[in-house]
Coordinates of C-alpha atoms in Angstrom, one line a residue:
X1 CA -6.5 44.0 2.6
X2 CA -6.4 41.9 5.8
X3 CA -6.0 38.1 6.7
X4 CA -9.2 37.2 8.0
X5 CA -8.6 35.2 11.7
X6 CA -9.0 30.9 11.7
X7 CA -9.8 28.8 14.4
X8 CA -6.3 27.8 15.6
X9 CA -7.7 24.5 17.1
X10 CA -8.9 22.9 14.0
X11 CA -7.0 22.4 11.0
X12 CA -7.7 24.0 7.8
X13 CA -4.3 22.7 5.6
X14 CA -4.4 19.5 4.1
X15 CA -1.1 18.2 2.3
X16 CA -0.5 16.6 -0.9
X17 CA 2.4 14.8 -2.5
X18 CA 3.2 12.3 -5.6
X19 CA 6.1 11.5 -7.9
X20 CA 6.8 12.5 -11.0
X21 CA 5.2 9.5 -13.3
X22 CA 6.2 7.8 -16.6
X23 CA 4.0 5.0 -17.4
X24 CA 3.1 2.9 -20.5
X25 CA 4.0 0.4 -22.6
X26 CA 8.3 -0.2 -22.6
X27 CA 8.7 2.8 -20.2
X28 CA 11.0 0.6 -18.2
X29 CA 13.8 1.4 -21.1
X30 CA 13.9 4.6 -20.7
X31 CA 15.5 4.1 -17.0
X32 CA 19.3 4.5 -18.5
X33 CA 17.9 8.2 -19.5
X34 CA 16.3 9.0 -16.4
X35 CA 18.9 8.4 -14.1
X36 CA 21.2 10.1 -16.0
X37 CA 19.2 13.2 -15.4
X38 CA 20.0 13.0 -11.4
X39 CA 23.5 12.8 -12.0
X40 CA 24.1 9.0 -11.0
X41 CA 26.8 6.8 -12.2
X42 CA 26.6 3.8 -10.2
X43 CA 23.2 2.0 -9.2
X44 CA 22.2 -0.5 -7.4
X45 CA 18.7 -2.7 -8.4
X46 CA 17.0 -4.0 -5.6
X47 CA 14.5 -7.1 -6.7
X48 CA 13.7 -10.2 -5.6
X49 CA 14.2 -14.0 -7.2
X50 CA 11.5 -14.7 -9.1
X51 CA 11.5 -10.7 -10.7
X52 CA 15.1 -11.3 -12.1
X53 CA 14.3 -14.9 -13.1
X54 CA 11.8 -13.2 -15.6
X55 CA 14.7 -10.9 -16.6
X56 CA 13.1 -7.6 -16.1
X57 CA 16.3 -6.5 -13.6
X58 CA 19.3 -7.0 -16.2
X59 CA 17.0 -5.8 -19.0
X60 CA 17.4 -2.4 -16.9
X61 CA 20.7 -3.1 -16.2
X62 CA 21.4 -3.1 -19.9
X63 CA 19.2 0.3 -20.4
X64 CA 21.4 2.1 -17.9
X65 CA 25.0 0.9 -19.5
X66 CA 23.6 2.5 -22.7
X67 CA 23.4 5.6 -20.7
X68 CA 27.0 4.8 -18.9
X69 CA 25.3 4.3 -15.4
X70 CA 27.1 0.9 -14.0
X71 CA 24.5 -1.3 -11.8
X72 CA 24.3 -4.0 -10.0
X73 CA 21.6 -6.5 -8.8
X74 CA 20.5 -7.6 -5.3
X75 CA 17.7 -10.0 -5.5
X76 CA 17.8 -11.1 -2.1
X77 CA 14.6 -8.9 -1.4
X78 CA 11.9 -11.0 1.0
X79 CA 8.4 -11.0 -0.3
X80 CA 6.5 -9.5 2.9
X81 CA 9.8 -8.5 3.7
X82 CA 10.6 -8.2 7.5
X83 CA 13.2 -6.4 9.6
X84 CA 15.6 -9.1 9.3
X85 CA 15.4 -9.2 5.7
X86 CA 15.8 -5.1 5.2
X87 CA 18.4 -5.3 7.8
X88 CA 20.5 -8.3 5.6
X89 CA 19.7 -5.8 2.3
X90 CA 20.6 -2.7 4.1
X91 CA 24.0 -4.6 4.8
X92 CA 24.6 -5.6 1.8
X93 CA 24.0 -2.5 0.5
X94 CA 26.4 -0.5 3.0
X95 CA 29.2 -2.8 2.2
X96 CA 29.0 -2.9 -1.6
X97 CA 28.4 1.1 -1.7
X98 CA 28.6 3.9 -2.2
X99 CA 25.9 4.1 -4.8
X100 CA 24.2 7.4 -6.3
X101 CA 21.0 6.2 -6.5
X102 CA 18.8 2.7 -6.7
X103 CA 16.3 1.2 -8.7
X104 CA 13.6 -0.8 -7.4
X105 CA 12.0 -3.7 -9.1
X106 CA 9.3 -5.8 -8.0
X107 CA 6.1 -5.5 -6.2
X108 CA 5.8 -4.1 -3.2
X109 CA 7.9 -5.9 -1.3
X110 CA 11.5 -4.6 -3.7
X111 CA 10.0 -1.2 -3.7
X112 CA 9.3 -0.8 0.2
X113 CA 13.2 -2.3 0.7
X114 CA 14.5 -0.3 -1.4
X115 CA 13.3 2.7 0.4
X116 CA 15.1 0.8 3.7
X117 CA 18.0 0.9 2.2
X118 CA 17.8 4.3 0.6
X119 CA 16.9 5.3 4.5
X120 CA 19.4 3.7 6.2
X121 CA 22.5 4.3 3.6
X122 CA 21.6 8.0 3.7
X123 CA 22.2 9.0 7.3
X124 CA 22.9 7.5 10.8
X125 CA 21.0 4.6 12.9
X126 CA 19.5 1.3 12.3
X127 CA 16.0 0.4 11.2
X128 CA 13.9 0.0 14.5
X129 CA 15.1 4.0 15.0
X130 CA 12.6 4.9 12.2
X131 CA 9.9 2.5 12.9
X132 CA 6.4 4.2 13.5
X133 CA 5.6 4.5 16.7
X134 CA 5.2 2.8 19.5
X135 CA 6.9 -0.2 18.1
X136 CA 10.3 1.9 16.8
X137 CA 11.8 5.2 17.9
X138 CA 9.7 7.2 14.8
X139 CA 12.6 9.1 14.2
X140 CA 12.5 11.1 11.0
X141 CA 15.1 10.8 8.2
X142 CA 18.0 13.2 9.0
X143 CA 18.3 15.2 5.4
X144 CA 17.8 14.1 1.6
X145 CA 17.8 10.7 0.6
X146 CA 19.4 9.1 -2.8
X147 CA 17.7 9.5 -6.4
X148 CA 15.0 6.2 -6.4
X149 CA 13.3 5.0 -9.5
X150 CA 10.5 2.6 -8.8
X151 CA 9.2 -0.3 -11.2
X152 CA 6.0 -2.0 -9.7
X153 CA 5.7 -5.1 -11.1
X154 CA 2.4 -6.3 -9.6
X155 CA -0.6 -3.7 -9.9
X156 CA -1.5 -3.4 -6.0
X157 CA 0.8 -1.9 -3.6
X158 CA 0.8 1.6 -5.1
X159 CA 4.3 1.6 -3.2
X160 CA 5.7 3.8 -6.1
X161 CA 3.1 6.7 -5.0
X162 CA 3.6 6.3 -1.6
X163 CA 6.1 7.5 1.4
X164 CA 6.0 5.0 3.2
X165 CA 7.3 0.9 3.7
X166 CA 5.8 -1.6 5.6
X167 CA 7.9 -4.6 6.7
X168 CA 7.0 -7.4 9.6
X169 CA 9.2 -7.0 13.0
X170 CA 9.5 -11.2 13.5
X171 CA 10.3 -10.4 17.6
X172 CA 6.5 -9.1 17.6
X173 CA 4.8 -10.9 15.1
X174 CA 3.5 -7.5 13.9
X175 CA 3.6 -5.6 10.4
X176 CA 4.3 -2.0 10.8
X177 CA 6.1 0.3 8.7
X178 CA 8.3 3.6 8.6
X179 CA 6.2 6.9 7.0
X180 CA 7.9 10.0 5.9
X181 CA 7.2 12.3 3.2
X182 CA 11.1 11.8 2.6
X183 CA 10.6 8.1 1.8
X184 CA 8.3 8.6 -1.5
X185 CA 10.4 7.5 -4.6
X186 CA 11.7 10.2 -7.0
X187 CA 9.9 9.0 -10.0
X188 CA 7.9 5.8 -10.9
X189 CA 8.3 4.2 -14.2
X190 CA 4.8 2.1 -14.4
X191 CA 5.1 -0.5 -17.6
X192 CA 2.0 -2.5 -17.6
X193 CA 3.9 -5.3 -19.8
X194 CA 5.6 -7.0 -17.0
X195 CA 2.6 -8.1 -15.2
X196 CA 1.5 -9.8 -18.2
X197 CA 2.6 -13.4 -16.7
X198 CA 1.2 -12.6 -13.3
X199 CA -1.0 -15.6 -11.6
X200 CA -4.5 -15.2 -11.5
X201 CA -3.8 -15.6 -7.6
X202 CA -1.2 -13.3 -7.2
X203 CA -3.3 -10.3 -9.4
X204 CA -6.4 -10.6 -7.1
X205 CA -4.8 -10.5 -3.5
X206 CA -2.9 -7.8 -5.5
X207 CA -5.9 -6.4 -6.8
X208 CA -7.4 -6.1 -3.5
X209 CA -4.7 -3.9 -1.9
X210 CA -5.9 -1.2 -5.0
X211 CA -9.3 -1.4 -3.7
X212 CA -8.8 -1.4 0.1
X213 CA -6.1 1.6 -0.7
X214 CA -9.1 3.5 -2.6
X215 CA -12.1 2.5 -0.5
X216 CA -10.5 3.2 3.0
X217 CA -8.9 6.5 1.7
X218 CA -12.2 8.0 0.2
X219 CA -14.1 7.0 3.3
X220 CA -11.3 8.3 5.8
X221 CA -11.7 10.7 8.4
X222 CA -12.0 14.5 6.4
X223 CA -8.9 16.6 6.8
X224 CA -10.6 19.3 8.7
X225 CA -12.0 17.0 12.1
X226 CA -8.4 16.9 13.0
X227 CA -6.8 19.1 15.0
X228 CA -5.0 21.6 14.3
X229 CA -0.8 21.1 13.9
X230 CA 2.1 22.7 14.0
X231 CA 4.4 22.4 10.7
X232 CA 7.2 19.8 12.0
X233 CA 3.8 17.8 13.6
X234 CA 2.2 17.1 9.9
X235 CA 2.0 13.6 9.1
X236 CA 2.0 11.6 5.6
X237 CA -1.4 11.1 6.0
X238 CA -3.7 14.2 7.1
X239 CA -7.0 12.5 6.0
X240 CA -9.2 12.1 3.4
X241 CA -9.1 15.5 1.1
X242 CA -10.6 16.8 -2.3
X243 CA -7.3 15.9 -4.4
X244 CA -7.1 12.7 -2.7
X245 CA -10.7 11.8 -3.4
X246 CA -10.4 12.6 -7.4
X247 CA -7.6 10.1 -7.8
X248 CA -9.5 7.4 -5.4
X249 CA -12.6 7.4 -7.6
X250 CA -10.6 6.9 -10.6
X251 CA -9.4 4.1 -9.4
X252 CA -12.6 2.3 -8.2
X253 CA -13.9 3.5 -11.8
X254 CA -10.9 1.7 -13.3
X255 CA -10.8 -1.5 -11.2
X256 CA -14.8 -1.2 -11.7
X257 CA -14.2 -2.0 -15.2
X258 CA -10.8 -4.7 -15.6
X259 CA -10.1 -6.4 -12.0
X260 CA -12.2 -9.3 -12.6
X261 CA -10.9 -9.2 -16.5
X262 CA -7.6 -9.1 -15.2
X263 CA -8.1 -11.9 -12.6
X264 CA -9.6 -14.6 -15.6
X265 CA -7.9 -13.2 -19.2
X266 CA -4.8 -11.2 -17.5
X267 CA -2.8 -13.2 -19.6
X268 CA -3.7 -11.8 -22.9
X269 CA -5.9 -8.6 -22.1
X270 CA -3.0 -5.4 -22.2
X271 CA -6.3 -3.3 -21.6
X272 CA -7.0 -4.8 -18.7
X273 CA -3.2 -5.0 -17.0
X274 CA -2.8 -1.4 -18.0
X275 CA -6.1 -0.1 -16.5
X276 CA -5.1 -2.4 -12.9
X277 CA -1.3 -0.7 -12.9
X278 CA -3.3 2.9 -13.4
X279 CA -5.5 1.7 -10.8
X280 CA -3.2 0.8 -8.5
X281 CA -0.9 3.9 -8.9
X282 CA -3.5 6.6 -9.0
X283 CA -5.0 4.7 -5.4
X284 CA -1.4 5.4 -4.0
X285 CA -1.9 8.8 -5.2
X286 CA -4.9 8.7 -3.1
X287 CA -4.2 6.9 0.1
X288 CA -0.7 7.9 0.1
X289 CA -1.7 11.3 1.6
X290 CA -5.4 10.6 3.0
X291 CA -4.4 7.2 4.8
X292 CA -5.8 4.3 5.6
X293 CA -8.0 2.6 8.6
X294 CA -9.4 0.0 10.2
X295 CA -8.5 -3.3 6.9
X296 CA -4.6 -2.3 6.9
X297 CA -4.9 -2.3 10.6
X298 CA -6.3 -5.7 10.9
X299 CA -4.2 -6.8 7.9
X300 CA -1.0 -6.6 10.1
X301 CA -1.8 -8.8 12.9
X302 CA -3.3 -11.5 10.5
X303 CA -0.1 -11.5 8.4
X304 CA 2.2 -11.6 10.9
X305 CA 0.7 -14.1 12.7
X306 CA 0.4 -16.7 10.0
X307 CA 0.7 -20.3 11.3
X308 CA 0.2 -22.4 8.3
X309 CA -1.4 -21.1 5.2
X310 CA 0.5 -21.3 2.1
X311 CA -1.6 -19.3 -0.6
X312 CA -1.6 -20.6 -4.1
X313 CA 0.7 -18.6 -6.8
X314 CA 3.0 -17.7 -4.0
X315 CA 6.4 -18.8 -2.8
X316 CA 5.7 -21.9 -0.7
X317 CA 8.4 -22.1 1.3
X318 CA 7.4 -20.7 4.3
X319 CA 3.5 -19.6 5.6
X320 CA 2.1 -16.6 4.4
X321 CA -0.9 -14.1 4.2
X322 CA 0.0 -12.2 1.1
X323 CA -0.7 -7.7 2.1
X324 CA -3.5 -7.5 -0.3
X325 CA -5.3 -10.6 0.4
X326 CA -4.7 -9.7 4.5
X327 CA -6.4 -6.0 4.1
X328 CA -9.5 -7.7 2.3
X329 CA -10.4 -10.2 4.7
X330 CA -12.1 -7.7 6.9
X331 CA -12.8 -4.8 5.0
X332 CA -16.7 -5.7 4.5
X333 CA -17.4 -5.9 8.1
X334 CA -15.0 -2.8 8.4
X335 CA -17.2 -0.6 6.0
X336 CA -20.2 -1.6 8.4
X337 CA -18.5 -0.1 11.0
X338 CA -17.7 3.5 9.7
X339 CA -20.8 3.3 7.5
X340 CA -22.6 5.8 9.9
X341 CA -19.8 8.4 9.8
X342 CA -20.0 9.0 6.0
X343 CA -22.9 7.3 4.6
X344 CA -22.5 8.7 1.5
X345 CA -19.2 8.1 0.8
X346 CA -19.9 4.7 1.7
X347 CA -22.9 4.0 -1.3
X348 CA -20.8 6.6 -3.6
X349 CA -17.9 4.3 -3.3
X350 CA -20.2 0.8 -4.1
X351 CA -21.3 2.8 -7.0
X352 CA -17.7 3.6 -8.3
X353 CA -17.0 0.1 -7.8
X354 CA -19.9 -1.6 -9.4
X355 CA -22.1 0.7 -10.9
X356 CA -24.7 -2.6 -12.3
X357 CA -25.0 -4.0 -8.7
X358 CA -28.4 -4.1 -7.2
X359 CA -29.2 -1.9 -4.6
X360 CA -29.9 -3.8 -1.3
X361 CA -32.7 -3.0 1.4
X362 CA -30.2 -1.6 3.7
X363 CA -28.1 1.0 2.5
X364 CA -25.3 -0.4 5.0
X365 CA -24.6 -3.8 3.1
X366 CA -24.1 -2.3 0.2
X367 CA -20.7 -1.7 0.0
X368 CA -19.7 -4.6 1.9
X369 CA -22.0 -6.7 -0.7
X370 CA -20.1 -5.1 -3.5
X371 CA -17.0 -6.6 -2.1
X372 CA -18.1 -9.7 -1.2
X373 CA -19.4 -10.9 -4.0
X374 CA -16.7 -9.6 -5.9
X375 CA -13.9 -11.7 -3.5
X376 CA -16.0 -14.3 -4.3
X377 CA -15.7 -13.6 -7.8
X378 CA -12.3 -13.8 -7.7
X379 CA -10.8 -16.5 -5.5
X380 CA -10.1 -14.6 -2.4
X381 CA -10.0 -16.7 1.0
X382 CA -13.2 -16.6 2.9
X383 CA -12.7 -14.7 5.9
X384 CA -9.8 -15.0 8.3
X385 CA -11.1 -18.2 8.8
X386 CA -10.1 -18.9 5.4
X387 CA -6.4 -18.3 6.3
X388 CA -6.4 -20.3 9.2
X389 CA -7.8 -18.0 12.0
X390 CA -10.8 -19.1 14.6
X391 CA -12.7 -17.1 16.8
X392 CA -10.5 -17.9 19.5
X393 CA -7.6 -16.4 18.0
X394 CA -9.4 -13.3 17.8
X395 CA -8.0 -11.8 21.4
X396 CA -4.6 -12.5 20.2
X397 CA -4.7 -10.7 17.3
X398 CA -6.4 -7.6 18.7
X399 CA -3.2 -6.2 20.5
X400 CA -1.5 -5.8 16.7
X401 CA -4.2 -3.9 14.9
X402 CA -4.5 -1.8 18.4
X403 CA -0.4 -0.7 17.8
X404 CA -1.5 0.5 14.3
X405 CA -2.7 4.1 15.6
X406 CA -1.3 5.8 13.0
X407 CA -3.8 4.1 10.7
X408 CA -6.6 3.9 13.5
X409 CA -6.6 7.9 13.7
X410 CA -7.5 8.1 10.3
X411 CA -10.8 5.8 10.8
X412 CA -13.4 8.2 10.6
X413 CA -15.4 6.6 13.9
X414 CA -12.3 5.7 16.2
X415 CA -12.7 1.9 17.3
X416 CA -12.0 0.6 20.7
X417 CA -10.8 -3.2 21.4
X418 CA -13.9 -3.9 22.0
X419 CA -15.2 -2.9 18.4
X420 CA -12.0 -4.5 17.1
X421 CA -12.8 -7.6 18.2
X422 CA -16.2 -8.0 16.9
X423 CA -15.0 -6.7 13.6
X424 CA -12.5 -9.8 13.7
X425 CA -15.2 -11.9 15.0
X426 CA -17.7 -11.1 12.6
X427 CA -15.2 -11.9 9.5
X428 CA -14.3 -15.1 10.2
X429 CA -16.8 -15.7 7.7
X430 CA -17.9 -13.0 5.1
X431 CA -20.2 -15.4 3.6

């Protein structure tokens, strides 16, 4: 028997990747047990102020001393955390080491931190070394990284799936991030019980991240348009793929069914919290190794160029677009854009993510319908006008989703500045 020939110039391997996953009610004490089994004595939680001022981070501590694994807490974590801040973490971290392994707690802001620090205490070189290209050096971790255990606390990010942190460079005013398969946590302990208190405002710019993560992954660019690499040239995400698909439409299913539950009764529905923390991990199961396009690209500009907007059920110290409300605000006029390239995908993916909606006159609203009326629904700022933006701050903000290739090369119709700009243009109202 022979190996038939391929075409060496398009690609025919797609990769995928996901940690090990405990999840349910009280699963986070069980962490004393499970970081015994990676051989770690010492450990070091990474959260930020208001997660320990719920308790969640000592009520860890206390589940690893039962298990003889000392800890200790850093809660200095940034929400929308920036190279300054991972830099002062990464610090601290250095000088109160060595530690065998960390625990992160939080949303995605702890998690994406504690993968700094797990980075950058494991091998030589500063942060902007590892920063994607062109804005850092993209270099790639230099050999194994330290046990990590992460603990979402919000249902959004999917950081726990995910190899990858995103973090805002202040010099730039630009969010970017560091991706490497290296960088995915070694298990994530999902407890829907600690969202319970979350505000309504905080679970729907959460909530928002899950659907942008499963929307933009299932309508990606397919796996096999790219061309063809080399092993050492494979990227985190390779495009959108058939494993990566079945854990997207699970989610839209789920967040189909207890998002806007979640957003009005969260703080009594356990149904709804634990189908949003499923949702929300099996997206990053998804667009963790498919990618994402043309919202998270536009999301970085508009949140790191925030002037004055100080969303409700946040910290109010200082402006702020929260990730999950940033990714949303363009993602209807987005999904107009690639509708051509996959317009099934497109309608499947309204289906999936509200099956009892109406089916418009032209098959291309219909997915940004679905999520308009379903921002609407659940407080979500109206455009980037709604977040301060104008139309004349549109060429400004164009350069930052424009240094986002990594996620542009996963659009499945590649955008120009041109098409950039009236994407921006066009949302600074959705309705």
């Amino acid at each position: 028997m022979t190996i038939p020939d391929i075409d060496l110039t398009e690609e025919t391997i797609f990769t995928w990747g996901a940690p090990p996953l405990k999840f349910g009610a009280g699963a986070i004490d069980e962490i004393g047990f499970e970081m015994t089994g990676y051989g770690a004595g010492r450990v070091l939680i990474v959260t930020d102020p208001g997660v320990r001022a719920l308790g969640i981070p000592e009520r860890i501590a206390e589940s690893l001393q039962r298990y003889d694994v000392s800890s200790e807490i850093f809660d200095g974590v940034h929400v929308e955390p920036t190279d300054d801040s991972m830099t002062k973490a990464t610090e601290y971290a250095r000088a109160q080491g060595p530690w065998d392994g960390f625990v992160a707690v939080g949303g995605g802001s702890a998690i994406d931190t504690a993968k700094a620090i797990n980075l950058l205490t494991s091998g030589s070189g500063e942060l902007m070394d590892y920063i994607n290209r062109p804005i850092g050096g993209g270099k790639a971790p230099e050999g194994p990284l330290k046990p990590l255990v992460a603990v979402p606390t919000t249902a959004g990010t999917g950081s726990e799936s995910t190899a990858m942190c995103v973090l805002d460079v202040l010099s730039m005013k630009v969010k970017t991030g560091i991706s490497h398969w290296r960088l995915r946590p070694t298990l994530a302990v999902v407890d829907p019980l600690v969202t319970m208190t979350l505000p309504p405002e905080v679970t729907a710019a959460s909530g928002m991240d899950i659907v942008c993560h499963a929307v933009e992954s299932y309508t990606a660019r397919w796996y096999t348009t790219f061309d063809r690499k080399k092993p050492e040239e494979r990227v985190t995400y390779c495009g959108s793929n058939p494993v990566s698909d079945l854990w997207c439409e699970k989610a839209m299913t789920l967040l189909a069914r207890s998002f806007r539950t979640a957003v009005h009764q969260g703080a009594t529905d356990v149904e709804a919290r634990t189908d949003m923390m499923m949702a929300a991990t099996f997206a990053g199961m998804g667009f963790g190794n498919s990618g994402v396009h043309i919202p998270h690209a536009n999301a970085y500009p508009i949140a790191g160029m925030v002037r004055d907007f100080r969303p409700s059920g946040f910290p109010q110290d200082e402006p702020m677009v929260p990730h999950g409300m940033s990714v949303s605000l363009t993602a209807p006029e987005a999904f107009r854009f690639s509708f051509d390239s996959a317009p099934q995908r497109h309608l499947r993916a309204a289906e999936l993510m509200d099956p009892r909606a109406e089916r418009r006159a032209d098959d291309r609203e219909q997915l940004p319908g679905v999520l308009v009326d379903l921002m609407r629904d659940i407080g979500i700022p109206n455009g980037i006008g709604g977040v301060g933006y104008t139309e004349a701050d549109v060429p400004d903000l164009v350069p930052g989703t424009m240094k986002q290739q990594r996620l542009l090369a996963t659009c499945p119709r590649t955008p120009t500045e041109d098409d950039i700009a009236g994407i921006l243009t066009r949302s600074v109202e959705n309705w």
